[in-house]
Amino acid sequence: DTAVSQTPKYLVTQMGNDKSIKCEQNLGHDTMYWYKQDSKKFLKIMFSYNNKELIINETVPNRFSPKSPDKAHLNLHINSLELGDSAVYFCASSQDSRNTGELFFGEGSRLTVL
Amino acid sequence: SQKIEQNSEALNIQEGKTATLTCNYTNYSPAYLQWYRQDPGRGPVFLLLIRENEKEKRKERLKVTFDTTLKQSLFHITASQPADSATYLCALPYTGTASKLTFGTGTRLQVTL
């Protein structure tokens, strides 16, 4: 059973399009995250939700809109895609937002904007 | 600003040797530090956590040290194997925000026969 699963794994699209990435975790965790890993492999946090509530919102363009319908799901919608949005997007979860818990990552969604 | 540094150059070692990776941080006073492994095309996988009051932590062939005075963590893999080849990332929480884990850029380890 996959703990944190995200779809799609690969996404190739044109500039200006809108796309979504979905994430689900079956670990019963309260907190979920979106991280972006750029071409230099730098992994940077974008958003975090705790029990469906947004708790971290880094300096991310408002073209990026996360949505958490329930605590097991965290989706990422990106409007008006730009070349610089090309990256691997990782979803992750942790037991809660307060403890020192480890992060469980999905396999990543590689977004290529042409 | 808070900064985490890992050696960006790949570390090449021979099978059976001990690999030592370094994580340095500035302007942090983290309560703990974590190490992750990332294989190509995969998500990072948690390996170890060490708290500020712990000098050393071990798990099988892995050993992590945490020196809060030097602001440094060392990650050791003893009796390294080709299967240990991967990128290793250290991660620290932003001060006061446990949920905001910040990652270093990682060090790629290559273990050869």
mmCIF file of C-alpha atoms in Angstrom:
data_model
loop_
_atom_site.group_PDB
_atom_site.id
_atom_site.type_symbol
_atom_site.label_atom_id
_atom_site.label_comp_id
_atom_site.label_asym_id
_atom_site.label_seq_id
_atom_site.Cartn_x
_atom_site.Cartn_y
_atom_site.Cartn_z
ATOM 1 C CA ASP A 1 0.000 0.000 0.000
ATOM 2 C CA THR A 2 1.373 3.374 -1.013
ATOM 3 C CA ALA A 3 1.475 5.723 1.983
ATOM 4 C CA VAL A 4 1.539 9.031 0.085
ATOM 5 C CA SER A 5 0.421 8.882 -3.512
ATOM 6 C CA GLN A 6 0.320 11.703 -5.986
ATOM 7 C CA THR A 7 -0.932 11.920 -9.550
ATOM 8 C CA PRO A 8 0.050 12.446 -12.209
ATOM 9 C CA LYS A 9 3.677 11.369 -12.053
ATOM 10 C CA TYR A 10 4.510 13.277 -15.219
ATOM 11 C CA LEU A 11 2.860 16.356 -16.637
ATOM 12 C CA VAL A 12 3.886 18.119 -19.839
ATOM 13 C CA THR A 13 1.951 21.202 -20.808
ATOM 14 C CA GLN A 14 2.125 24.516 -22.610
ATOM 15 C CA MET A 15 2.690 27.907 -21.059
ATOM 16 C CA GLY A 16 -0.516 29.584 -20.004
ATOM 17 C CA ASN A 17 -2.387 26.370 -19.272
ATOM 18 C CA ASP A 18 -3.907 25.427 -15.922
ATOM 19 C CA LYS A 19 -3.071 22.098 -14.304
ATOM 20 C CA SER A 20 -3.694 20.218 -11.077
ATOM 21 C CA ILE A 21 -1.754 17.666 -9.068
ATOM 22 C CA LYS A 22 -3.543 15.456 -6.574
ATOM 23 C CA CYS A 23 -2.199 13.922 -3.389
ATOM 24 C CA GLU A 24 -3.612 11.410 -0.960
ATOM 25 C CA GLN A 25 -2.174 9.869 2.193
ATOM 26 C CA ASN A 26 -3.457 6.759 3.969
ATOM 27 C CA LEU A 27 -1.325 7.158 7.092
ATOM 28 C CA GLY A 28 -3.946 8.942 9.159
ATOM 29 C CA HIS A 29 -1.692 11.995 9.422
ATOM 30 C CA ASP A 30 -3.032 15.427 10.265
ATOM 31 C CA THR A 31 -0.533 17.522 8.332
ATOM 32 C CA MET A 32 0.225 17.608 4.615
ATOM 33 C CA TYR A 33 2.677 19.621 2.564
ATOM 34 C CA TRP A 34 3.660 20.631 -0.923
ATOM 35 C CA TYR A 35 7.355 20.978 -1.677
ATOM 36 C CA LYS A 36 8.970 22.074 -4.934
ATOM 37 C CA GLN A 37 12.304 20.643 -6.090
ATOM 38 C CA ASP A 38 13.946 22.667 -8.811
ATOM 39 C CA SER A 39 16.542 21.672 -11.381
ATOM 40 C CA LYS A 40 19.312 22.223 -8.823
ATOM 41 C CA LYS A 41 17.594 19.688 -6.552
ATOM 42 C CA PHE A 42 16.777 22.311 -3.949
ATOM 43 C CA LEU A 43 13.681 21.193 -2.022
ATOM 44 C CA LYS A 44 11.599 24.135 -0.858
ATOM 45 C CA ILE A 45 8.362 24.153 1.097
ATOM 46 C CA MET A 46 5.391 25.819 -0.548
ATOM 47 C CA PHE A 47 2.323 25.077 1.590
ATOM 48 C CA SER A 48 1.278 23.132 4.636
ATOM 49 C CA TYR A 49 -2.170 22.157 5.828
ATOM 50 C CA ASN A 50 -3.072 20.849 9.246
ATOM 51 C CA ASN A 51 -6.451 19.184 9.449
ATOM 52 C CA LYS A 52 -7.644 21.011 6.328
ATOM 53 C CA GLU A 53 -6.430 24.379 7.637
ATOM 54 C CA LEU A 54 -3.664 26.277 5.830
ATOM 55 C CA ILE A 55 -0.795 26.838 8.284
ATOM 56 C CA ILE A 56 2.144 27.592 6.022
ATOM 57 C CA ASN A 57 2.012 29.672 2.878
ATOM 58 C CA GLU A 58 5.455 30.535 1.639
ATOM 59 C CA THR A 59 6.108 33.321 -0.825
ATOM 60 C CA VAL A 60 4.495 31.524 -3.705
ATOM 61 C CA PRO A 61 2.756 33.257 -6.627
ATOM 62 C CA ASN A 62 -0.992 33.287 -6.177
ATOM 63 C CA ARG A 63 -1.250 31.292 -9.387
ATOM 64 C CA PHE A 64 -0.635 28.355 -7.048
ATOM 65 C CA SER A 65 -3.700 27.415 -5.050
ATOM 66 C CA PRO A 66 -3.720 24.448 -2.697
ATOM 67 C CA LYS A 67 -6.933 22.821 -1.601
ATOM 68 C CA SER A 68 -7.542 20.270 1.118
ATOM 69 C CA PRO A 69 -11.015 18.727 0.941
ATOM 70 C CA ASP A 70 -10.220 16.524 3.928
ATOM 71 C CA LYS A 71 -7.126 15.771 5.960
ATOM 72 C CA ALA A 72 -6.174 12.825 3.754
ATOM 73 C CA HIS A 73 -6.073 14.876 0.560
ATOM 74 C CA LEU A 74 -4.139 17.916 -0.557
ATOM 75 C CA ASN A 75 -4.340 19.079 -4.140
ATOM 76 C CA LEU A 76 -2.352 21.741 -5.936
ATOM 77 C CA HIS A 77 -3.818 23.789 -8.757
ATOM 78 C CA ILE A 78 -1.597 25.983 -10.876
ATOM 79 C CA ASN A 79 -3.021 28.671 -13.154
ATOM 80 C CA SER A 80 -1.348 30.314 -16.132
ATOM 81 C CA LEU A 81 1.684 28.068 -16.087
ATOM 82 C CA GLU A 82 5.085 29.642 -16.724
ATOM 83 C CA LEU A 83 8.387 28.129 -17.836
ATOM 84 C CA GLY A 84 9.799 28.667 -14.352
ATOM 85 C CA ASP A 85 7.143 26.416 -12.873
ATOM 86 C CA SER A 86 8.910 23.414 -14.375
ATOM 87 C CA ALA A 87 10.058 21.329 -11.431
ATOM 88 C CA VAL A 88 9.244 18.225 -9.443
ATOM 89 C CA TYR A 89 6.458 18.787 -6.946
ATOM 90 C CA PHE A 90 6.420 16.569 -3.881
ATOM 91 C CA CYS A 91 3.538 15.999 -1.567
ATOM 92 C CA ALA A 92 4.367 14.939 1.983
ATOM 93 C CA SER A 93 2.615 14.253 5.245
ATOM 94 C CA SER A 94 3.506 14.119 8.928
ATOM 95 C CA GLN A 95 1.647 12.978 11.990
ATOM 96 C CA ASP A 96 0.954 16.530 13.085
ATOM 97 C CA SER A 97 2.453 19.994 12.809
ATOM 98 C CA ARG A 98 3.841 20.273 16.300
ATOM 99 C CA ASN A 99 6.073 17.318 16.936
ATOM 100 C CA THR A 100 9.409 16.348 15.476
ATOM 101 C CA GLY A 101 7.823 13.812 13.210
ATOM 102 C CA GLU A 102 9.400 12.689 10.017
ATOM 103 C CA LEU A 103 7.946 13.597 6.681
ATOM 104 C CA PHE A 104 6.594 10.912 4.395
ATOM 105 C CA PHE A 105 6.986 11.939 0.778
ATOM 106 C CA GLY A 106 5.184 10.892 -2.349
ATOM 107 C CA GLU A 107 7.076 9.895 -5.463
ATOM 108 C CA GLY A 108 6.830 13.352 -6.976
ATOM 109 C CA SER A 109 5.076 14.888 -9.970
ATOM 110 C CA ARG A 110 7.432 16.128 -12.658
ATOM 111 C CA LEU A 111 5.932 19.172 -14.334
ATOM 112 C CA THR A 112 7.410 20.364 -17.621
ATOM 113 C CA VAL A 113 6.141 23.620 -19.063
ATOM 114 C CA LEU A 114 6.951 24.167 -22.736
ATOM 115 C CA SER B 1 18.795 34.452 7.297
ATOM 116 C CA GLN B 2 18.753 30.773 8.129
ATOM 117 C CA LYS B 3 21.005 28.712 5.909
ATOM 118 C CA ILE B 4 21.855 25.033 5.555
ATOM 119 C CA GLU B 5 24.945 23.926 3.677
ATOM 120 C CA GLN B 6 25.860 20.513 2.391
ATOM 121 C CA ASN B 7 28.755 19.693 0.130
ATOM 122 C CA SER B 8 27.321 20.038 -3.352
ATOM 123 C CA GLU B 9 30.105 17.989 -4.882
ATOM 124 C CA ALA B 10 29.511 14.284 -5.156
ATOM 125 C CA LEU B 11 31.308 12.031 -2.725
ATOM 126 C CA ASN B 12 32.875 8.985 -4.332
ATOM 127 C CA ILE B 13 34.058 6.185 -2.101
ATOM 128 C CA GLN B 14 34.991 2.564 -2.405
ATOM 129 C CA GLU B 15 32.764 -0.218 -1.184
ATOM 130 C CA GLY B 16 33.490 -1.169 2.399
ATOM 131 C CA LYS B 17 34.789 2.261 3.396
ATOM 132 C CA THR B 18 33.032 4.708 5.695
ATOM 133 C CA ALA B 19 31.263 7.607 4.008
ATOM 134 C CA THR B 20 31.013 10.855 5.957
ATOM 135 C CA LEU B 21 28.671 13.622 4.871
ATOM 136 C CA THR B 22 28.516 17.067 6.430
ATOM 137 C CA CYS B 23 25.634 19.397 7.157
ATOM 138 C CA ASN B 24 26.412 22.903 8.416
ATOM 139 C CA TYR B 25 23.854 25.492 9.388
ATOM 140 C CA THR B 26 23.903 29.154 10.331
ATOM 141 C CA ASN B 27 21.503 31.416 12.183
ATOM 142 C CA TYR B 28 19.626 28.417 13.483
ATOM 143 C CA SER B 29 19.056 26.973 16.902
ATOM 144 C CA PRO B 30 17.209 23.828 15.866
ATOM 145 C CA ALA B 31 15.733 21.532 18.435
ATOM 146 C CA TYR B 32 16.500 18.594 16.172
ATOM 147 C CA LEU B 33 17.919 17.662 12.808
ATOM 148 C CA GLN B 34 16.811 15.003 10.352
ATOM 149 C CA TRP B 35 18.535 13.100 7.558
ATOM 150 C CA TYR B 36 16.810 11.817 4.442
ATOM 151 C CA ARG B 37 17.850 9.696 1.498
ATOM 152 C CA GLN B 38 16.680 10.477 -2.025
ATOM 153 C CA ASP B 39 17.108 8.137 -4.974
ATOM 154 C CA PRO B 40 16.813 9.453 -8.561
ATOM 155 C CA GLY B 41 13.185 9.924 -9.553
ATOM 156 C CA ARG B 42 11.932 9.169 -6.039
ATOM 157 C CA GLY B 43 10.795 11.146 -3.044
ATOM 158 C CA PRO B 44 13.052 11.637 -0.011
ATOM 159 C CA VAL B 45 12.898 8.905 2.616
ATOM 160 C CA PHE B 46 13.459 9.601 6.311
ATOM 161 C CA LEU B 47 16.500 7.950 7.867
ATOM 162 C CA LEU B 48 17.300 9.416 11.271
ATOM 163 C CA LEU B 49 16.404 12.199 13.667
ATOM 164 C CA ILE B 50 18.783 13.555 16.295
ATOM 165 C CA ARG B 51 17.787 16.010 18.994
ATOM 166 C CA GLU B 52 19.847 18.938 20.268
ATOM 167 C CA ASN B 53 20.573 17.182 23.548
ATOM 168 C CA GLU B 54 21.872 14.059 21.788
ATOM 169 C CA LYS B 55 25.461 13.888 20.664
ATOM 170 C CA GLU B 56 25.125 10.780 18.566
ATOM 171 C CA LYS B 57 22.467 8.482 17.127
ATOM 172 C CA ARG B 58 22.907 5.118 15.463
ATOM 173 C CA LYS B 59 20.772 2.916 13.260
ATOM 174 C CA GLU B 60 22.344 -0.193 11.791
ATOM 175 C CA ARG B 61 25.272 1.046 9.652
ATOM 176 C CA LEU B 62 24.251 4.689 10.005
ATOM 177 C CA LYS B 63 25.564 7.118 12.595
ATOM 178 C CA VAL B 64 24.662 10.763 13.005
ATOM 179 C CA THR B 65 26.338 13.318 15.246
ATOM 180 C CA PHE B 66 25.026 16.744 16.179
ATOM 181 C CA ASP B 67 27.311 19.478 17.448
ATOM 182 C CA THR B 68 25.237 22.524 18.376
ATOM 183 C CA THR B 69 28.368 24.540 19.183
ATOM 184 C CA LEU B 70 29.872 23.985 15.744
ATOM 185 C CA LYS B 71 26.391 24.077 14.204
ATOM 186 C CA GLN B 72 27.174 20.907 12.342
ATOM 187 C CA SER B 73 25.884 17.398 11.843
ATOM 188 C CA LEU B 74 27.919 14.533 10.446
ATOM 189 C CA PHE B 75 26.286 11.552 8.770
ATOM 190 C CA HIS B 76 28.320 8.362 8.567
ATOM 191 C CA ILE B 77 27.659 5.177 6.648
ATOM 192 C CA THR B 78 29.991 2.386 7.695
ATOM 193 C CA ALA B 79 30.867 -0.579 5.471
ATOM 194 C CA SER B 80 29.307 1.264 2.564
ATOM 195 C CA GLN B 81 27.724 -0.671 -0.287
ATOM 196 C CA PRO B 82 26.838 0.286 -3.876
ATOM 197 C CA ALA B 83 23.179 0.222 -2.769
ATOM 198 C CA ASP B 84 23.963 3.176 -0.490
ATOM 199 C CA SER B 85 24.519 5.349 -3.566
ATOM 200 C CA ALA B 86 21.961 8.144 -3.398
ATOM 201 C CA THR B 87 21.598 11.793 -2.444
ATOM 202 C CA TYR B 88 21.479 12.482 1.279
ATOM 203 C CA LEU B 89 19.642 15.524 2.580
ATOM 204 C CA CYS B 90 19.737 17.088 5.998
ATOM 205 C CA ALA B 91 16.714 18.996 7.234
ATOM 206 C CA LEU B 92 16.042 21.346 10.127
ATOM 207 C CA PRO B 93 12.909 23.024 11.386
ATOM 208 C CA TYR B 94 12.670 26.766 11.058
ATOM 209 C CA THR B 95 13.198 28.169 14.510
ATOM 210 C CA GLY B 96 9.890 28.052 16.341
ATOM 211 C CA THR B 97 8.045 26.318 13.528
ATOM 212 C CA ALA B 98 8.345 22.578 13.770
ATOM 213 C CA SER B 99 6.168 22.034 10.755
ATOM 214 C CA LYS B 100 8.390 24.094 8.472
ATOM 215 C CA LEU B 101 11.187 21.686 7.693
ATOM 216 C CA THR B 102 13.957 23.229 5.623
ATOM 217 C CA PHE B 103 16.211 21.031 3.533
ATOM 218 C CA GLY B 104 19.817 21.340 2.520
ATOM 219 C CA THR B 105 20.715 20.879 -1.126
ATOM 220 C CA GLY B 106 21.962 17.370 -0.493
ATOM 221 C CA THR B 107 25.174 15.506 -1.152
ATOM 222 C CA ARG B 108 25.296 12.779 -3.763
ATOM 223 C CA LEU B 109 27.113 9.672 -2.604
ATOM 224 C CA GLN B 110 28.509 7.205 -5.119
ATOM 225 C CA VAL B 111 29.835 3.903 -3.779
ATOM 226 C CA THR B 112 31.899 1.921 -6.250
ATOM 227 C CA LEU B 113 33.061 -1.669 -6.221
#
